[in-house]
XYZ file of C-alpha atoms in Angstrom:
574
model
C 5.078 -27.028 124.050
C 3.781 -23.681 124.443
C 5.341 -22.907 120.701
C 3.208 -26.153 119.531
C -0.110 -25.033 121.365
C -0.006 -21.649 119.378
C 0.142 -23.277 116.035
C -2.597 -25.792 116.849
C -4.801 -23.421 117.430
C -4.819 -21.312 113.979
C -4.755 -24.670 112.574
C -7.623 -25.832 114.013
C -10.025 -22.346 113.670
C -8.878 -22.762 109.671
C -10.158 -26.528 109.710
C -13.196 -25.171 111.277
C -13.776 -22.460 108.827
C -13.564 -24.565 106.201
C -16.110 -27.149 107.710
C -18.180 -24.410 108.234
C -18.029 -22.976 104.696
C -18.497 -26.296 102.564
C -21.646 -26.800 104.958
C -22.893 -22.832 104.108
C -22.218 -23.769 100.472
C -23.951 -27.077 100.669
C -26.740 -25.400 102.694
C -26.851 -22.289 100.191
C -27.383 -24.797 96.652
C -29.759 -26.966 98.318
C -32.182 -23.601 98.829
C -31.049 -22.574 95.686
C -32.228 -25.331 93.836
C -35.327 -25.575 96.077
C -36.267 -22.182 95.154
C -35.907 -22.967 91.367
C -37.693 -26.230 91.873
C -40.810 -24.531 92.904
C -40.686 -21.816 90.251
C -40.830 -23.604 87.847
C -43.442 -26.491 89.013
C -41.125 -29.572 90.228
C -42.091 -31.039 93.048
C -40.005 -33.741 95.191
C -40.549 -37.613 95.415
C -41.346 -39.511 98.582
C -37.887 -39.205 100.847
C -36.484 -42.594 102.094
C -34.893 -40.288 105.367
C -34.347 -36.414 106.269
C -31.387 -34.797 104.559
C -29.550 -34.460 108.056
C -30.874 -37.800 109.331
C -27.164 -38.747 108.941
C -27.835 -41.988 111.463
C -30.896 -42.791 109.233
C -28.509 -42.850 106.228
C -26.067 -44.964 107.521
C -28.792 -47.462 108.713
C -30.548 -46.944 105.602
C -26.642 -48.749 104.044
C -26.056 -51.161 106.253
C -29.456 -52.714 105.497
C -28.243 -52.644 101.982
C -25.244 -54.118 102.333
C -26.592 -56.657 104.669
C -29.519 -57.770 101.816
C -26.143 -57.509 99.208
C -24.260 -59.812 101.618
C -27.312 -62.220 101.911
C -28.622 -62.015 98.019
C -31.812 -60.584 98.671
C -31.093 -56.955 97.325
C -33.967 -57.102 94.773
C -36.357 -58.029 97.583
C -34.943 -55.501 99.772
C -35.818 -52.487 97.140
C -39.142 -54.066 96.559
C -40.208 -53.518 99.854
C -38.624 -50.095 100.404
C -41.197 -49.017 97.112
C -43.834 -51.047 98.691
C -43.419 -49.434 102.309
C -43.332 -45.909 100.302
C -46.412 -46.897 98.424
C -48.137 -48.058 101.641
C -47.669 -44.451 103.188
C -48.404 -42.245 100.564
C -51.613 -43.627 99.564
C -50.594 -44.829 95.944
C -47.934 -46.855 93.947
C -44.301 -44.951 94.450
C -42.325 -45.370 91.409
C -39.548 -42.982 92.406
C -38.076 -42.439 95.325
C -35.210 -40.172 96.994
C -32.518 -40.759 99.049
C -31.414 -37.217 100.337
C -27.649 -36.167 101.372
C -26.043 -33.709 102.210
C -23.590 -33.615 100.185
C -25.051 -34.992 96.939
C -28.748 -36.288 96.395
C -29.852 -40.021 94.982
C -33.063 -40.848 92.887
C -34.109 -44.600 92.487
C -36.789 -45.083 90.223
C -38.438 -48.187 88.661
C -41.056 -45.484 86.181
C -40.784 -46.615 82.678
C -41.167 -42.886 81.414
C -38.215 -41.732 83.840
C -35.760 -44.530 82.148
C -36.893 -43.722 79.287
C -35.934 -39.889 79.394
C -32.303 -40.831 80.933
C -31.442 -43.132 78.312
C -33.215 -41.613 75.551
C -34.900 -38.234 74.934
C -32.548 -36.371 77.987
C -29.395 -38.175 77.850
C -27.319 -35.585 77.045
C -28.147 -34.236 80.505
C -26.206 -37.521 82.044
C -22.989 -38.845 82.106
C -21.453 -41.774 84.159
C -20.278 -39.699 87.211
C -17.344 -41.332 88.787
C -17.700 -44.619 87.465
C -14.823 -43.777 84.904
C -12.185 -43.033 87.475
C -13.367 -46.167 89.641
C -13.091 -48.784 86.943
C -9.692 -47.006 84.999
C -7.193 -49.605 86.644
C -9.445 -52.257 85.063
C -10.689 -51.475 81.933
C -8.797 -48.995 80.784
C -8.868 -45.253 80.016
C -11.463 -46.044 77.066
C -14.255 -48.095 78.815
C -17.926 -47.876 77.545
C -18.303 -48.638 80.901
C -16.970 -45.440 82.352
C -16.645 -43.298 79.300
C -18.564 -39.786 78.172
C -18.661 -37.776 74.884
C -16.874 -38.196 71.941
C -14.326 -40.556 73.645
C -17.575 -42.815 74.774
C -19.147 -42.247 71.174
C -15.949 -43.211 69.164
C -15.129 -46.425 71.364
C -19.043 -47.675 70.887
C -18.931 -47.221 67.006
C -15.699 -49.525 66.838
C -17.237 -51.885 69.275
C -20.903 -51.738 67.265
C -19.133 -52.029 63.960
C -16.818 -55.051 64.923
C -19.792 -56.555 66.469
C -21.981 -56.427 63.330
C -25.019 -58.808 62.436
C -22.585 -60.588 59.828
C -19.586 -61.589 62.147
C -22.596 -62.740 64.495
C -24.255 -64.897 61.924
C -20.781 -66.697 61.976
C -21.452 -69.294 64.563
C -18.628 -71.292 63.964
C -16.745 -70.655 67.436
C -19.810 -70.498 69.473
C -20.832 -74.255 67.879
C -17.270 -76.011 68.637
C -17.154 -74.425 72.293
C -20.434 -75.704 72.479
C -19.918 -79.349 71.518
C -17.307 -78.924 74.453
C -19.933 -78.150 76.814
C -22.499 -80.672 75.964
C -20.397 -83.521 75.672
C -19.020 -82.828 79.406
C -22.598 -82.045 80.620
C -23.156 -85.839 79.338
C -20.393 -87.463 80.711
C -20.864 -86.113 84.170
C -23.461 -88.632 86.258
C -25.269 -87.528 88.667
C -26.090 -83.982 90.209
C -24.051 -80.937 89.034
C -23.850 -77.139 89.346
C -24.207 -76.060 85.969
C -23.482 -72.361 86.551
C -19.652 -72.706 86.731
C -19.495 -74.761 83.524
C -21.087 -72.127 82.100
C -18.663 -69.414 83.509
C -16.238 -71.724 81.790
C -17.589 -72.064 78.623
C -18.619 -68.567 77.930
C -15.164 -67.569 79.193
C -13.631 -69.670 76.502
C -15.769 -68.704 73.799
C -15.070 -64.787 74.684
C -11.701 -65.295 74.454
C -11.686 -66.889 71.343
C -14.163 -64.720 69.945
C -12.197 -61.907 70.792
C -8.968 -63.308 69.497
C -6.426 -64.090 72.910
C -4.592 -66.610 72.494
C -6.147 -70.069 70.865
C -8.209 -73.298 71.755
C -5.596 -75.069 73.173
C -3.932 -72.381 75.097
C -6.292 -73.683 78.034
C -4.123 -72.255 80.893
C -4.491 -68.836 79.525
C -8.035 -68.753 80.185
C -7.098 -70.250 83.853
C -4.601 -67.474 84.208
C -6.909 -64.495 83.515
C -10.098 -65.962 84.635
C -8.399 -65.708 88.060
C -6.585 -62.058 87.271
C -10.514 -61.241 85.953
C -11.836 -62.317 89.187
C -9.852 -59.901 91.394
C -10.029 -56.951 88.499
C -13.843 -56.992 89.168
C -14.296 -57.589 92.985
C -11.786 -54.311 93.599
C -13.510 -52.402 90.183
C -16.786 -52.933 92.598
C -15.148 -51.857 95.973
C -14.005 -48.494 94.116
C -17.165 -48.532 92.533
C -19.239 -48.856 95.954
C -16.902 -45.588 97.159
C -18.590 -43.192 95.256
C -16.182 -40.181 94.975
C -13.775 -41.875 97.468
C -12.973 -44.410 95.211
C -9.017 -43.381 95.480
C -8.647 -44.912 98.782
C -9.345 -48.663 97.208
C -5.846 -49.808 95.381
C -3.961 -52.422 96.948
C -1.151 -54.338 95.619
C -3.604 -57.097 95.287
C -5.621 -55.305 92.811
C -2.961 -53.715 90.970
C -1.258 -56.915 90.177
C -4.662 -58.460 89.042
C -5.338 -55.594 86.543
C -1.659 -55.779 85.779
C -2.025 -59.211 84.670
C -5.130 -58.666 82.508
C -3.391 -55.798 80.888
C -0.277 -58.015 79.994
C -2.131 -60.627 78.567
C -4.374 -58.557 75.974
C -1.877 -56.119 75.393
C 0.519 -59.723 74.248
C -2.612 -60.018 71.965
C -2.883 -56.657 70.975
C 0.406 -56.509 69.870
C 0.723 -59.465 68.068
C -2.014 -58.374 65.978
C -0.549 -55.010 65.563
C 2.990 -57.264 64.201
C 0.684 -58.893 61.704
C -0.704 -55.395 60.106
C 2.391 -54.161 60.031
C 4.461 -56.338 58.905
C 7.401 -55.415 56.182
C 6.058 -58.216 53.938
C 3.861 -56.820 51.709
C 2.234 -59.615 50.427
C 1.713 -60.716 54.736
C -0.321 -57.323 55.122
C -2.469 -57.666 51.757
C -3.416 -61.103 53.146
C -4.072 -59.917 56.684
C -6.600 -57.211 55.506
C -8.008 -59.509 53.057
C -8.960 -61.963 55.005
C -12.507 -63.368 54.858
C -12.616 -63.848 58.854
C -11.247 -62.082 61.129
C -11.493 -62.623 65.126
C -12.707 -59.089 66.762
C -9.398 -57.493 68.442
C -8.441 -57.777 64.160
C -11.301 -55.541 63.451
C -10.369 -53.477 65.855
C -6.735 -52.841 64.929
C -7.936 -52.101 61.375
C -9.866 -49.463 63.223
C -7.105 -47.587 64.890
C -3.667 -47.906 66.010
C -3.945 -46.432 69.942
C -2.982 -49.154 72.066
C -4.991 -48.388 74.936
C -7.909 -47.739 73.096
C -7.096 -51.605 71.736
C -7.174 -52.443 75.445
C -10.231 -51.029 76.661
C -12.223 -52.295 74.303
C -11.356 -55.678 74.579
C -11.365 -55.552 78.077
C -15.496 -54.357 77.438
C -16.009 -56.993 75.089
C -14.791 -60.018 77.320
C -15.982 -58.660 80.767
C -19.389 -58.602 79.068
C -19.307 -61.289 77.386
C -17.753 -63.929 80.582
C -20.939 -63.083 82.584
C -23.638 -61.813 80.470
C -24.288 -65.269 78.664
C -23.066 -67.365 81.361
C -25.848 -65.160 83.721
C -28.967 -65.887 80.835
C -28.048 -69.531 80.317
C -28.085 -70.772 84.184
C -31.471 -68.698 85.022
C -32.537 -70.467 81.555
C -31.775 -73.635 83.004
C -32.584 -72.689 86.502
C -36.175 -72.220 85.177
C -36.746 -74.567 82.723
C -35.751 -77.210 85.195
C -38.730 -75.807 87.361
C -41.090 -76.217 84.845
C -40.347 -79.626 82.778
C -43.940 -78.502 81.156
C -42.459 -75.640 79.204
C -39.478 -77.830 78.499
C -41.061 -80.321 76.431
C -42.670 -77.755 74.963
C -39.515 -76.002 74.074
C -37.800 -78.901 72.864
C -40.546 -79.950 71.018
C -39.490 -76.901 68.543
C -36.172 -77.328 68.837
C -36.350 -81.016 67.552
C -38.689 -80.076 64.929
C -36.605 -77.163 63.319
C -33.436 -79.142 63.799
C -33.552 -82.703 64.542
C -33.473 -84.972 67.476
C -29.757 -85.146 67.777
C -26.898 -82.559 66.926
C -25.073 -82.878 64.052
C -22.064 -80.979 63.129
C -23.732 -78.315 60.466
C -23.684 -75.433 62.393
C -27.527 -73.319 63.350
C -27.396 -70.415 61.483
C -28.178 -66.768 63.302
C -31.599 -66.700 61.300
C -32.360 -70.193 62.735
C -32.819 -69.022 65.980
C -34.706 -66.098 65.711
C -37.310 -68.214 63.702
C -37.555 -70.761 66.512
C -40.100 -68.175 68.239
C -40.581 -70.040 71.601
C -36.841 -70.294 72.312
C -36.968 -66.251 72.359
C -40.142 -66.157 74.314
C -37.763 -68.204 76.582
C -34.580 -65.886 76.713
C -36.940 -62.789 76.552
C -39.371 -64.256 79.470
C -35.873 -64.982 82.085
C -34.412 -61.895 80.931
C -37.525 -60.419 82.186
C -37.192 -61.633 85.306
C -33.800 -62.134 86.118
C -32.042 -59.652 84.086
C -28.285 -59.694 83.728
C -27.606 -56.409 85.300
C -30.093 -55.768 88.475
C -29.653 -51.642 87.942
C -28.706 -49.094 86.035
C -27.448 -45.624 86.984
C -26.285 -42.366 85.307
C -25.659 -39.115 87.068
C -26.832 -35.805 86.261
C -24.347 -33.541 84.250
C -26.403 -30.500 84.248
C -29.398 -29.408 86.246
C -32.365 -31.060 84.898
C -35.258 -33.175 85.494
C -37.603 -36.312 85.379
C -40.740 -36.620 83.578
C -42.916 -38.044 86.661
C -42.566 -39.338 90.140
C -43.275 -36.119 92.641
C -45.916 -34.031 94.425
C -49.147 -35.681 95.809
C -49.551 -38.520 93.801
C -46.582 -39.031 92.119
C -47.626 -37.306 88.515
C -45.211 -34.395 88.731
C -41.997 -33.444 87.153
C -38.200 -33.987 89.581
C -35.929 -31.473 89.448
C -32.631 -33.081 89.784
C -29.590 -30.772 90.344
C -26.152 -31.232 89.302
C -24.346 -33.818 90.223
C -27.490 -36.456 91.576
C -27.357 -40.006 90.647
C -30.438 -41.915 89.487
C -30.553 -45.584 89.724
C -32.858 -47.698 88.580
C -34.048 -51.162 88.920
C -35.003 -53.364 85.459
C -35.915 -56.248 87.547
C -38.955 -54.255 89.261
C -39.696 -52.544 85.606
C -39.763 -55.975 84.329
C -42.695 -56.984 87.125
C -44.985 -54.131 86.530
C -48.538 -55.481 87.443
C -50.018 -52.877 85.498
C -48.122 -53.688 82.214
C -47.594 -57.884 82.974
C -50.409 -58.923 84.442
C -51.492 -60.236 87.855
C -48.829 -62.935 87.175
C -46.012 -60.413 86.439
C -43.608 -62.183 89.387
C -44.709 -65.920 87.540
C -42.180 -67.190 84.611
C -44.337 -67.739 82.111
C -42.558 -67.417 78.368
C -45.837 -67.436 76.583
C -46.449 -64.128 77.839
C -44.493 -62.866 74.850
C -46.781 -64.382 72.159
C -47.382 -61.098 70.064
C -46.075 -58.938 72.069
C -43.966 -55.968 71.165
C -41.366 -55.017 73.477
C -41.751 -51.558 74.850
C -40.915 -49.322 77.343
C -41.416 -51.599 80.196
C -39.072 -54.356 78.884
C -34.992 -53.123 78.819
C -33.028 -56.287 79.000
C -30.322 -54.819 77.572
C -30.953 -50.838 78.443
C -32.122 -48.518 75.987
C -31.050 -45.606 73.891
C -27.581 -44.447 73.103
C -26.804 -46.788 76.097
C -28.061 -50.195 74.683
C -25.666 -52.726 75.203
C -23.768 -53.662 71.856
C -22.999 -57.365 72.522
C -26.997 -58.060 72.814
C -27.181 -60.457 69.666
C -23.618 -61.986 70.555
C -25.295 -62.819 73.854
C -28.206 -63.534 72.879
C -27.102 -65.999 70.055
C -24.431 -67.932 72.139
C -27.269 -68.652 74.826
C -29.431 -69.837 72.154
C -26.919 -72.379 70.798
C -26.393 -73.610 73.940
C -29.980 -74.078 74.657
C -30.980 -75.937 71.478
C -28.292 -78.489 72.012
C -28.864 -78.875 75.517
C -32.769 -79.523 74.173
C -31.360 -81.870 71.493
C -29.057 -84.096 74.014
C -31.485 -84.093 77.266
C -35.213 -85.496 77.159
C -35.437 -83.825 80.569
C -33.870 -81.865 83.230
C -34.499 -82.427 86.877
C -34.334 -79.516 89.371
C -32.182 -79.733 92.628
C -32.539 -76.415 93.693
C -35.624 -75.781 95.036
C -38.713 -73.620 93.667
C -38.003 -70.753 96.550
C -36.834 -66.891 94.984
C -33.189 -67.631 93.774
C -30.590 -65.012 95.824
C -28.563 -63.305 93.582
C -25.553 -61.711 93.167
C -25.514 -58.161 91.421
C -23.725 -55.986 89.485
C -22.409 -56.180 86.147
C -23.700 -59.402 85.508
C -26.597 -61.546 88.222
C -25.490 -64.708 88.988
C -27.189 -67.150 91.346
C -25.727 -67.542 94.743
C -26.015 -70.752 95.290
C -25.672 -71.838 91.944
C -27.904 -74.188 89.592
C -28.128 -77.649 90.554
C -29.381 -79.906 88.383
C -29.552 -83.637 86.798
C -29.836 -84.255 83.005
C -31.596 -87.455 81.796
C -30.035 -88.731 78.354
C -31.663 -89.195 75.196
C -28.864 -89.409 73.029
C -25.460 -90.115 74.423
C -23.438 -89.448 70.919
C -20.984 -87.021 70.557
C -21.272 -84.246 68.482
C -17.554 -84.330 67.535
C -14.510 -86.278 68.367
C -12.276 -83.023 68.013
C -14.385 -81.032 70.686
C -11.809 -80.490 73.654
C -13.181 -80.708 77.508
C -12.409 -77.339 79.174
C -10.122 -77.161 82.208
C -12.171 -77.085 85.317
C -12.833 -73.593 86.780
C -10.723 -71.948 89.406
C -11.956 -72.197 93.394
C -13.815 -68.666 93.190
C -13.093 -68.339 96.908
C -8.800 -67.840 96.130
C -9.778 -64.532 94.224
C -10.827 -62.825 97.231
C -8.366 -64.765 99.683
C -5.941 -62.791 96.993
C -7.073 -59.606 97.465
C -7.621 -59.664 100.965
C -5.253 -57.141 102.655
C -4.091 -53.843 101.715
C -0.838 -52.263 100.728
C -1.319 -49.886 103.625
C -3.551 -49.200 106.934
C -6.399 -47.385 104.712
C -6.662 -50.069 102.829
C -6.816 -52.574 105.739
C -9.602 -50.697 107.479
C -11.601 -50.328 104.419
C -10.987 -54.058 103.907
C -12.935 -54.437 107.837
C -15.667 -51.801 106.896
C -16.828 -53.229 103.418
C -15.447 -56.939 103.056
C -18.163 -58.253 105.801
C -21.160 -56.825 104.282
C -20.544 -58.308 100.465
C -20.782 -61.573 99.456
C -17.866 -62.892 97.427
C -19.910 -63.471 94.485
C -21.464 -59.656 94.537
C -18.036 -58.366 94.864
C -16.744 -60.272 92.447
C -19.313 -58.771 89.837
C -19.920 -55.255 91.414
C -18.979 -53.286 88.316
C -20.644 -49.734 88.690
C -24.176 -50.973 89.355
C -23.659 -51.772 92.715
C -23.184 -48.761 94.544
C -26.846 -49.043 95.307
């Protein structure tokens, strides 16, 4: 015993020093920086809490998670900016959230996004978000990605995704038919949200080139693996630098799965290039059409390369489209003003009834008050609530410090700025005194600027914008050409959301379609397979392979909502 009590003791005077030290370092930067913040004219934003106010922090997250948990985080930041503004005696744009170990900015200033994404983005990277979302998506994410690795996998992804395979509409018509004919045929009230999961699942896949139409339990099979891949992505995610401690058996087997089914893919198209025949590989790379994962293996050869960008192609594309088209609907339902109105132009551009010549890409960019619609519920309910990048470098923002909130940030190494597009996108001062109102006329010659990043901006700007954008569109104009009017069973209060790669509505659309023309489009359009109970994804991954993962399970679990876990890719650490 007495042998034991001598070696505690060192041991414990080491773990001490050590303690001690990392606080003297931390201490030591944090004057360091403060010192070269003031010589050279930075000042700092309003604070949200002291540095050391370590109970303040901790209260400061649980009142996040609890407004994540209830879908009310957009209304929860609101208020912290409007509290800010209400003590400092004029409208806070930025604010910070100091630590002690590592500082966080969250700004809603349209010249402060603008530098990260554009004029200073070399001075940013994603921080940790690569190693958090690895298991998922790969080594090669744009998601999680930096440099030249980040550069190379957006060119293939921008190239494959050009306006010409866009303007091909052909799979985006027949998966719509699908849709349409089952919104028909189902009586009564309905949730359209998970339909549209459903269908923008299918058309992703397709798109993308796994599997084929009828393979209808593939898509059941990795729309539940998907599920799990991005509730754990957004637990890791949430961890900041501790994101190590989430990997249960759960989630391995989840991104396991995903991996084995585009990797069958992958390979298959890989066969096809190189096959011994000759004549088989002329054909292959002469082919008029090609799905996308083709493009890509004409591209390069790395399989994991392959991988990650398909995995960024159809985690973007399940919930980006499916998130537009049911706050589309959500609204438009609100407001059966604007919807005769819409379809109105729809009917007079293409007819009162759908046919089966497919709308051309240049057809729906003509049909001007369908984009003020898309542009007017991106506005408000974008598809990803925030945006953050981390400083790689010491630098700086343009505005947000000192007395009235005109002065330069320094930002050392290593702090992460968030920032929020849906409070951009309600800037009184730049939308009017209706800014919080849908209103798609709005957009009547407007130019987008600054204040409007649906789809971020810069280097960053999400490549799958027109695929998106286009597939929503589709959808919309034969939803207009089908139904003379959609009822609203939702309600007209503020809509709570889940965030995080993709908003979706908590408690879904609900609506009722009247008829106006109850024939088909096409007699070969397939119904899709219902979706899978949501709820059994996080049943799955309840329970870790060990006790860490059991108590982290009992600290986080409670405070997010299914849904925000579910789509908690990156975005929703804050």
């Amino acid at each position: 015993m007495l042998h034991l009590t001598k070696m505690i003791l060192p041991i414990s005077i080491f773990v001490l020093f050590v303690i001690a030290a990392s606080i003297g370092k931390v201490v030591f930067l944090r004057s360091d920086s403060s010192r070269q913040a003031i010589s050279r004219g930075y000042e700092s934003p309003p604070q949200l809490t002291s540095r050391w106010n370590i109970l303040g922090t901790i209260m400061f997250y649980n009142q996040l998670f609890q407004a994540a948990r209830n879908g009310e985080i957009h209304t929860f930041v609101k208020s912290l900016f409007s509290t800010a503004s209400g003590t400092s005696g004029y409208e806070v744009k930025t604010l910070l959230l100091p630590r002690p170990w590592r500082d966080r900015v969250l700004t809603i200033d349209a010249e402060n996004i603008h530098a990260i994404l554009t004029t200073r983005n070399q001075d940013f990277n994603t921080g940790t978000r690569k190693h958090a979302f690895e298991p998922a998506l790969g080594r090669y994410s744009i998601f999680g990605s930096d440099g030249e690795e980040w550069k190379h996998s957006r060119r293939m992804i921008r190239s494959a995704l050009s306006r010409e395979r866009i303007s091909d509409t052909s799979i985006i018509h027949k998966n719509t038919a699908s849709l349409i004919n089952l919104l028909a045929s189902t009586n009564g009230p309905l949730d359209i949200q998970p339909l549209f999961e459903e269908h923008t699942m299918r058309t992703s896949t397709q798109f993308l080139g796994l599997g084929t139409p009828d393979q209808a339990g593939v898509d059941h099979e990795l729309y539940q693996a998907l599920e799990l891949c991005n509730i754990g992505s957004a637990i890791r995610a949430s961890l900041d630098r501790l994101y190590w401690l989430y990997n249960t058996v759960p989630f391995r087997k989840a991104c396991l799965c995903v991996h084995t089914v585009v990797k069958m893919s992958v390979k298959r198209v890989m066969a096809l290039n190189d096959d011994p025949d000759e004549r088989t590989r002329i054909q292959f790379m002469q082919r008029e059409k090609r799905n996308l994962l083709e493009d890509f293996v004409m591209e390069t050869r790395d399989e994991e390369r392959l991988l990650s960008m398909a995995l960024d192609v159809l985690g973007a594309g399940r919930q980006t489209t499916a998130s537009l088209l049911s706050s589309l609907l959500y609204y438009l339902a609100q407001n059966p003003t604007t919807y005769s109105k819409l379809r109105f132009e729809v009917v007079q551009a293409f007819g009162p009834t759908e046919t089966d010549d497919l709308i051309t890409f240049e057809q729906l960019k003509r049909c001007q008050f369908l984009q003020y619609c898309l542009n007017e519920t991106l506005r408000l309910i974008p598809s990803a609530l925030f945006g953050n990048m981390t400083a790689a470098v010491d630098t700086s923002l343009p505005t947000g410090g000192g007395a009235e909130g005109r002065s330069p940030i320094f930002l050392r190494k290593g702090t992460v700025v968030a920032w929020n597009f849906a409070l951009l996108h309600t800037d009184k001062g730049v939308w009017g005194a209706d800014a919080d109102a849908w209103r798609p006329d709005r957009f009547e010659g407007r130019k987008n600027t600054k204040g409007f990043l649906p789809f971020n901006a810069g280097a960053r700007t999400c490549p799958g914008q027109q695929f998106a954008l286009t597939s929503a569109a589709y959808a919309l104009v034969r939803i207009c050409q089908r139904f003379v009017h959609i009822e609203s069973l939702t309600g007209a209060s503020t809509p709570r959301m889940t965030y995080g790669l993709a908003q979706m509505h908590m408690d879904g659309v609900k609506v009722q379609f009247a008829t106006s023309n109850p024939t088909h489009l096409s007699s070969s359009a397939h119904h899709p397979l219902p979706l899978p109970s949501p709820p059994v994804a996080r049943e799955k991954l309840r329970g870790g392979n060990n006790i860490l993962g059991k108590a982290l399970e009992w600290l986080i679990m409670p405070y997010f909502g299914r849904e925000m876990m579910q789509l908690g890719i990156g975005d929703a650490e804050w």
